[in-house]
Amino acid sequence: GEQELMARRVLDRSVSKTVNGHTFPVPAAEERILISTLQRMYRHFYFRLCDMADMAALIESRSLDFGELRRGAELGSIWAGVASFLVIVVEYAKTYGYQLELPDDIIAAAYSSNLRVEFRNRFLRVPMRPAAGLYGSQLFAAGRHGDMRAITRLPLLPPLAVSALLAYRLTGSDKGVW
């Protein structure tokens, strides 16, 4: 898609993981967060419980290089979204007694330090106001950087979202819309 530099980065920074004697290239921890942020904060607007558990475990492991994460996020103009994503994970984990810590600059870069997911229609939904703000800032940054690929692709998302909503209202299913 419109995140060509970030996609290249996923390949360039991949690490090896061995499972049952087979070794596979997998995204580095920072790239896993970038990919999840794009999926959850910019495209689907909901979290799965496994997203929360996986990302909380990454934060808790203290193995993340937050500077590297920021460099990757800035390639796609999604730093505010990544920071917001991490704040949401930390706040959600806090409701279950986990005390995860983020650097102050990440909390400051988030759309709000009080972001929470809302349980609605069987999903943990991202509030739409922050999601719309993040989308707008991504589109604006693409224009500022002259990223023609992103400029031509990102405006397609709102009409697709409206189509998805209409399909959901008509069929009751959110499967196969995207």
mmCIF file of C-alpha atoms in Angstrom, residues 51 56 65 70 75 95 130-131 134 139-140:
data_model
loop_
_atom_site.group_PDB
_atom_site.id
_atom_site.type_symbol
_atom_site.label_atom_id
_atom_site.label_comp_id
_atom_site.label_asym_id
_atom_site.label_seq_id
_atom_site.Cartn_x
_atom_site.Cartn_y
_atom_site.Cartn_z
ATOM 1 C CA ASP A 51 -3.237 -7.798 20.135
ATOM 2 C CA ALA A 56 1.650 -5.824 26.510
ATOM 3 C CA ASP A 65 14.138 0.115 21.137
ATOM 4 C CA ARG A 70 10.016 6.175 16.382
ATOM 5 C CA LEU A 75 8.838 6.991 7.823
ATOM 6 C CA THR A 95 -7.533 -2.315 34.088
ATOM 7 C CA PRO A 130 -8.741 10.113 17.685
ATOM 8 C CA ALA A 131 -8.782 7.705 14.733
ATOM 9 C CA LEU A 134 -4.656 10.330 13.181
ATOM 10 C CA LEU A 139 -2.747 12.402 4.992
ATOM 11 C CA PHE A 140 -1.426 15.904 5.732
#
